[in-house]
PDB file of C-alpha atoms in Angstrom:
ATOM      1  CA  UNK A   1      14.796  -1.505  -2.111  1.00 56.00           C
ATOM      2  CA  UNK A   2      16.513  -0.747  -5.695  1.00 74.00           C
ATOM      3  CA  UNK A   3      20.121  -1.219  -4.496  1.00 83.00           C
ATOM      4  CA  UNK A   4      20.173  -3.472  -8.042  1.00 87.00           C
ATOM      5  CA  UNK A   5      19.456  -0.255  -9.953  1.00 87.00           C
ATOM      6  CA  UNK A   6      16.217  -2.035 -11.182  1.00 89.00           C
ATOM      7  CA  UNK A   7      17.951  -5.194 -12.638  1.00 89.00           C
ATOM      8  CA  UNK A   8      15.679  -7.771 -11.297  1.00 89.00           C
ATOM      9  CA  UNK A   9      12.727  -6.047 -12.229  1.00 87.00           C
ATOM     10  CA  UNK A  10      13.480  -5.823 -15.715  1.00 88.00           C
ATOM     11  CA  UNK A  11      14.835  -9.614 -15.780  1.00 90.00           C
ATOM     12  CA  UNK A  12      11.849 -10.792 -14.384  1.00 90.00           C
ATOM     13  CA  UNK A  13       9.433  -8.763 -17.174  1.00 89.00           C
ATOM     14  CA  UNK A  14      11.707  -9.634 -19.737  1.00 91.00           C
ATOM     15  CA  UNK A  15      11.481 -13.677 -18.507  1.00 94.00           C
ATOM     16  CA  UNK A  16       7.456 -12.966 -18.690  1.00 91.00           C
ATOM     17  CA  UNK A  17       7.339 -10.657 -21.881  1.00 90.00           C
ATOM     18  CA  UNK A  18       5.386  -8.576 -19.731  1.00 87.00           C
ATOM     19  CA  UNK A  19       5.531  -4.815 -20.718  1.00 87.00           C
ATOM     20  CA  UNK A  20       6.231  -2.095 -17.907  1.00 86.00           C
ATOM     21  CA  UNK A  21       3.573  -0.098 -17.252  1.00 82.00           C
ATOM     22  CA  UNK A  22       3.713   3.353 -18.585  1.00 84.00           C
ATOM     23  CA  UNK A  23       3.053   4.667 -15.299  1.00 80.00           C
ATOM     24  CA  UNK A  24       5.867   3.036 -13.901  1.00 81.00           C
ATOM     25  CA  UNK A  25       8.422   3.419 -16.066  1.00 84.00           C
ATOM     26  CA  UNK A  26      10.265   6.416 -15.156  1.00 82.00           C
ATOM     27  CA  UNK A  27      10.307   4.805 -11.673  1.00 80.00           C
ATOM     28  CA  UNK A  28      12.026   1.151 -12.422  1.00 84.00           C
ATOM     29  CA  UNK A  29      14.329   2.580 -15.734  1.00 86.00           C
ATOM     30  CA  UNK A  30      17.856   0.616 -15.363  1.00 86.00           C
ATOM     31  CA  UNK A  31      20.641   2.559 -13.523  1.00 88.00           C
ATOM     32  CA  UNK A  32      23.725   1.195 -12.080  1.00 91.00           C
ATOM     33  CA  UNK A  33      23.608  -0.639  -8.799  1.00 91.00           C
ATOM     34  CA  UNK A  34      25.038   0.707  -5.945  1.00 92.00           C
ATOM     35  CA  UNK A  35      28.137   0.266  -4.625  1.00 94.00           C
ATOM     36  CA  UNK A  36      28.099  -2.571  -1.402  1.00 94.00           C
ATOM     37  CA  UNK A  37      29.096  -0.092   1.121  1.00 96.00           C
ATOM     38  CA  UNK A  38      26.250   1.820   0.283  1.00 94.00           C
ATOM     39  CA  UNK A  39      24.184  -1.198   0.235  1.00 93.00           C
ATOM     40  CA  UNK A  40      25.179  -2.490   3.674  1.00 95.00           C
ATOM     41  CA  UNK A  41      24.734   0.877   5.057  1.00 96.00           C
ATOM     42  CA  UNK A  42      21.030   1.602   3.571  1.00 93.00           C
ATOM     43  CA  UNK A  43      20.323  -2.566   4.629  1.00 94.00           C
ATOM     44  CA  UNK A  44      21.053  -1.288   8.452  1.00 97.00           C
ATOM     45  CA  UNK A  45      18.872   1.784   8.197  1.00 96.00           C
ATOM     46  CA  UNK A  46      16.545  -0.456   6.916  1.00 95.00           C
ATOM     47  CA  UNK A  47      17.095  -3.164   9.852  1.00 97.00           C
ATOM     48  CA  UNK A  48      16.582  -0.465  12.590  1.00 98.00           C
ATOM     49  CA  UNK A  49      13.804   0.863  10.995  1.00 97.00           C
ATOM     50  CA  UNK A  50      11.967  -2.641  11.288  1.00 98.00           C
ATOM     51  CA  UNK A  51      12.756  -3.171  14.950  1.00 98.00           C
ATOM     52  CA  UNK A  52      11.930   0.731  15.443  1.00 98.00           C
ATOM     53  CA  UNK A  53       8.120  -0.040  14.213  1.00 97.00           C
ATOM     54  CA  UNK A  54       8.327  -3.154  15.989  1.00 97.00           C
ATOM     55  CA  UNK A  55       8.731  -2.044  18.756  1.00 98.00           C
ATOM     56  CA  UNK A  56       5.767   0.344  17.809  1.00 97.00           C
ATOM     57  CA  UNK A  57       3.828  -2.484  17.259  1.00 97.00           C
ATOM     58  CA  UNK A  58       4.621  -4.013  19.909  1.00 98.00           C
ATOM     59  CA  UNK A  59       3.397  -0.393  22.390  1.00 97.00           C
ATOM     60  CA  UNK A  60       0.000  -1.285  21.025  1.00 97.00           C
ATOM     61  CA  UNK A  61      -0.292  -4.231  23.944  1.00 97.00           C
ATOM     62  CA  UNK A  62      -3.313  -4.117  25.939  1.00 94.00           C
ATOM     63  CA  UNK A  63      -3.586  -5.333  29.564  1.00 96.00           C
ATOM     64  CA  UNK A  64      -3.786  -8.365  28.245  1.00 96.00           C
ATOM     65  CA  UNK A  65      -0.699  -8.289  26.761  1.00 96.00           C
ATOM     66  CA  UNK A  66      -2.350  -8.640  23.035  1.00 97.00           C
ATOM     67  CA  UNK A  67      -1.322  -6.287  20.164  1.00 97.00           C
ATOM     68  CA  UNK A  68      -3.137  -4.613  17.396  1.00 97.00           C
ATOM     69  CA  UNK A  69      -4.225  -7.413  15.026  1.00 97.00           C
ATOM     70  CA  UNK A  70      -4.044  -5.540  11.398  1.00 98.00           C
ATOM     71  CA  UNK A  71      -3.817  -1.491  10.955  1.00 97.00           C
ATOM     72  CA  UNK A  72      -6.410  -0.508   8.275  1.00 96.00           C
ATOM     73  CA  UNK A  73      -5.373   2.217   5.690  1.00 95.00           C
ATOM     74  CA  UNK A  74      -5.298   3.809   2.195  1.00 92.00           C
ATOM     75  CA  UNK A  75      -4.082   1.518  -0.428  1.00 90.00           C
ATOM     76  CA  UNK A  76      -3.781   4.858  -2.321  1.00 86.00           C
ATOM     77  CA  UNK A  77      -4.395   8.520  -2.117  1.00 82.00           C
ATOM     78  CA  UNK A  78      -7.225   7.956  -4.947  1.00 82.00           C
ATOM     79  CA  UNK A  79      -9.168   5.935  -6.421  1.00 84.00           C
ATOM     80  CA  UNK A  80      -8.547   3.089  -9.113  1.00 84.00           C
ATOM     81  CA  UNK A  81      -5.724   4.183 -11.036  1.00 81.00           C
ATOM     82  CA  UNK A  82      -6.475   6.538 -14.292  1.00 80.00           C
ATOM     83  CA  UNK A  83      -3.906   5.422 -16.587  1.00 80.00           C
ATOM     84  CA  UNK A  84      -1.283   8.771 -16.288  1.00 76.00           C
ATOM     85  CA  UNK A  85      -2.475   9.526 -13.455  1.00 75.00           C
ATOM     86  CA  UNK A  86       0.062   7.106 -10.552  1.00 72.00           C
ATOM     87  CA  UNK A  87       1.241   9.829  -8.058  1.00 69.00           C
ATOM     88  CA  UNK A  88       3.389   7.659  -5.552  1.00 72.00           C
ATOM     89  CA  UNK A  89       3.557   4.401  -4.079  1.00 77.00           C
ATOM     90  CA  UNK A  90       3.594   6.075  -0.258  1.00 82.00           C
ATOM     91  CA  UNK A  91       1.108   3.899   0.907  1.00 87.00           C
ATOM     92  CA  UNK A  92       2.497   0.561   0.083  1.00 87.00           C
ATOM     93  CA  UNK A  93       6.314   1.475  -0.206  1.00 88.00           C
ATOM     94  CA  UNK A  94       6.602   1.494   3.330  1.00 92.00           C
ATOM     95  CA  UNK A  95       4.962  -1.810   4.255  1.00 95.00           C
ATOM     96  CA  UNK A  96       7.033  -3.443   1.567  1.00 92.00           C
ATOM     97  CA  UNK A  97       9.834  -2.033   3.296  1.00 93.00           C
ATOM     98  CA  UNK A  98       9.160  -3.559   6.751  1.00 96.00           C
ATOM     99  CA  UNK A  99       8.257  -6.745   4.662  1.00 96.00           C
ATOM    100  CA  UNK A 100       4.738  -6.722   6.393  1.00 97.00           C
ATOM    101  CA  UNK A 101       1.736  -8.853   5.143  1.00 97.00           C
ATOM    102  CA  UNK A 102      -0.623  -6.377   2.995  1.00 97.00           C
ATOM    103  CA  UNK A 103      -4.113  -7.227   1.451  1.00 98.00           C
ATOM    104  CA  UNK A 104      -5.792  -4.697  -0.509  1.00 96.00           C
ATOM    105  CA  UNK A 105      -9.669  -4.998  -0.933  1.00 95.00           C
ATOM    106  CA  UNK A 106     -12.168  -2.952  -2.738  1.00 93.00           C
ATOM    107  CA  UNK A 107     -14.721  -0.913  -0.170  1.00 92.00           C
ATOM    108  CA  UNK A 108     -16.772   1.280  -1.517  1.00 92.00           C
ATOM    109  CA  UNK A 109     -16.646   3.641  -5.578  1.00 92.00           C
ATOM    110  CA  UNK A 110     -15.927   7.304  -6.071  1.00 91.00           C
ATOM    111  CA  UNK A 111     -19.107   9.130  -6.156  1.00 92.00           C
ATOM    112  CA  UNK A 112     -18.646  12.702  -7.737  1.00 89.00           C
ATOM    113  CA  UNK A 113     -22.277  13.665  -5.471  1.00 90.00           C
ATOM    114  CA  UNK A 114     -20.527  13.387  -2.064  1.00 87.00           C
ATOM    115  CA  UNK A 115     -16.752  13.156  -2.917  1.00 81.00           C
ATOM    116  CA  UNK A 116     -16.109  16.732  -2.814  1.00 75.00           C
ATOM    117  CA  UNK A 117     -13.313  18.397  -0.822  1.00 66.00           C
ATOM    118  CA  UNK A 118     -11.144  21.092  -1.172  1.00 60.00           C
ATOM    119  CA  UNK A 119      -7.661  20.188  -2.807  1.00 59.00           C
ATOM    120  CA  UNK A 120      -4.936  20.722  -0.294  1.00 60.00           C
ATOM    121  CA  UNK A 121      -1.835  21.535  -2.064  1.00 59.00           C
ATOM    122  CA  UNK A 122      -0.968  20.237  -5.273  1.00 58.00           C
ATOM    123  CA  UNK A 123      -1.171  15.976  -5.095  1.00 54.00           C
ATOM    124  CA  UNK A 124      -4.851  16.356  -3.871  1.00 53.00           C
ATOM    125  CA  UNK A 125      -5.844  18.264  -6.546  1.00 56.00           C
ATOM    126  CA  UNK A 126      -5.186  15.829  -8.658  1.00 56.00           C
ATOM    127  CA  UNK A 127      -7.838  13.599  -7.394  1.00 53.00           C
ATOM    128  CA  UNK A 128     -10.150  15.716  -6.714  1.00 55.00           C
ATOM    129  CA  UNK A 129     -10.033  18.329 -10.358  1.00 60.00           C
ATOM    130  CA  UNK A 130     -11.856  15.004 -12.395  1.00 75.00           C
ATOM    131  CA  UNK A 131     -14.628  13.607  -9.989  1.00 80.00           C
ATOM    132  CA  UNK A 132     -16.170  12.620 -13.342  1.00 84.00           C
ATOM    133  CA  UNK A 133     -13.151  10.574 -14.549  1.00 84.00           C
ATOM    134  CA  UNK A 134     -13.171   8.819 -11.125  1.00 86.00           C
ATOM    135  CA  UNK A 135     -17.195   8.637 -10.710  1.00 90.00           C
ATOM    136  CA  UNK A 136     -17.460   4.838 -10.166  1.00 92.00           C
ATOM    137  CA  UNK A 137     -14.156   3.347  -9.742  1.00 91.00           C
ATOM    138  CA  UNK A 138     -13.143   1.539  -6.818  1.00 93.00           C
ATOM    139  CA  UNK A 139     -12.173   2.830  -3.261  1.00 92.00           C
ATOM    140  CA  UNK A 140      -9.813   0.077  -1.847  1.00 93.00           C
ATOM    141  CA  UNK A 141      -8.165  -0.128   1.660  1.00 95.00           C
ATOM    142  CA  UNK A 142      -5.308  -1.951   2.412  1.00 96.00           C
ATOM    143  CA  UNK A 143      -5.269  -4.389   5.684  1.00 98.00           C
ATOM    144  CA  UNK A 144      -1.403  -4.377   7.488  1.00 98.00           C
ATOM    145  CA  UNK A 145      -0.363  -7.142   9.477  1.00 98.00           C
ATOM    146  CA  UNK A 146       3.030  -7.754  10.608  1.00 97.00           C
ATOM    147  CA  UNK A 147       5.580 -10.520   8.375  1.00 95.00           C
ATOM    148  CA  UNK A 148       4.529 -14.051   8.092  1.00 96.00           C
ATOM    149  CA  UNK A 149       0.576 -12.969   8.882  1.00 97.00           C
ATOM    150  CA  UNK A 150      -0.453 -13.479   5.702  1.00 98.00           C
ATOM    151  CA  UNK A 151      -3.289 -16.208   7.120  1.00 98.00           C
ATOM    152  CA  UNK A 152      -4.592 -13.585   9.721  1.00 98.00           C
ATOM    153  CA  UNK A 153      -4.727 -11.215   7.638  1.00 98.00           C
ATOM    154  CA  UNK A 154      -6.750 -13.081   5.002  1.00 97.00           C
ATOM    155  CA  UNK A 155      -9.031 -14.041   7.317  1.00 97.00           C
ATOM    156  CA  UNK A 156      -9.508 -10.458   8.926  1.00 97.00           C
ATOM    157  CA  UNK A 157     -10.044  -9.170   5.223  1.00 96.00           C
ATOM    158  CA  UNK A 158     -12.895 -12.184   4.697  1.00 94.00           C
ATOM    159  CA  UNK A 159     -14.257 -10.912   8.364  1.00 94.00           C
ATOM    160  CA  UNK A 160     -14.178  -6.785   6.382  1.00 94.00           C
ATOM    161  CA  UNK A 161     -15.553  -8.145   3.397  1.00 92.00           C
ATOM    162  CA  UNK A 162     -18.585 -10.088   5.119  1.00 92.00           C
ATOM    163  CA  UNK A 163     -19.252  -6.849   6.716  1.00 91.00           C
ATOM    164  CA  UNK A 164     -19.272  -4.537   4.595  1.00 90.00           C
ATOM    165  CA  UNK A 165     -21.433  -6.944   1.981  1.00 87.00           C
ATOM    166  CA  UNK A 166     -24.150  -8.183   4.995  1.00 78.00           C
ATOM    167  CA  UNK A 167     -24.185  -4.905   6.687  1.00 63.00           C
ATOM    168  CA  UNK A 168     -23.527  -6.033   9.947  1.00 58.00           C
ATOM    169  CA  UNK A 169     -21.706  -4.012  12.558  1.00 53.00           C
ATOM    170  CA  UNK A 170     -19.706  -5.107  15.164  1.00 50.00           C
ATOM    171  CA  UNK A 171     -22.532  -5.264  17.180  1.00 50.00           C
ATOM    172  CA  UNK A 172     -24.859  -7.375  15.527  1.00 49.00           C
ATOM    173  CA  UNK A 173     -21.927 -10.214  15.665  1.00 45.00           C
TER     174      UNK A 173
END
């Protein structure tokens, strides 16, 4: 995914005068690219890695031969980003790696009343040390579909979105 040692990036927010985000920084500073070999090795990895989770995908088939639509799932381990606070990109490194379709939509806020767990290791506690810094701020989910879905996946976000704003469940469609 950086195999240009950042190049583009930096071309592309230099083109827009864009600044880099603090935040993200340390994680897209220039380096030197790496060598082709290296390349063309980590671009195979990456190659059997897409069929592997295709072929994942493709498990999911019912009788009916249908597969899972869209996976639902974190857009992040917290909520709206506190500037300073980024962790990791985890949750969307690896769809952008299988070059799948990804929508991210807001769900629900923090609320510091009923948001309360235990921290589990170190990255949790994080989160969970300022529920008053993240009182209010969005909760968003990211909806996965598989590459050139971006229309499906639209349209099953629009389908979450009418839901969660109506009320509706499933069953009262």
């Amino acid at each position: 995914m950086y195999a240009d040692g950042h190049h583009d990036i930096q071309k592309q927010l230099a083109l827009s005068g864009e600044p880099i985000l603090d935040d993200l920084k340390g994680a897209y500073k220039l380096k030197e690219p790496i060598p082709v070999l290296e390349y063309q090795d980590l671009a195979l990895q990456i190659r059997d890695y897409k069929e592997a989770y295709a072929d994942y995908w493709d498990s999911t088939a019912g009788t009916d031969g249908k597969v899972v639509d869209a996976v639902l799932m974190p857009a992040a381990p917290h909520a709206a980003v506190i500037p300073g606070k980024w962790v990791h990109l985890a949750y969307t490194e690896v769809i952008n790696v299988l070059d799948y379709t990804s929508l991210v939509i807001p769900v629900t806020h923090a609320n510091k009343e009923i948001d309360i767990r235990p921290p589990y290791g170190n990255i949790s506690s994080r989160f969970t040390d300022d529920r008053e810094a993240y009182h209010g701020a969005p909760v968003g989910i990211q909806i996965v579909g598989r590459l050139w879905e971006e229309e499906k996946i639209i349209e099953i976000g629009k389908y979450v979105e009418m839901l969660l704003n109506d009320g509706n469940s499933l069953n009262d469609l």
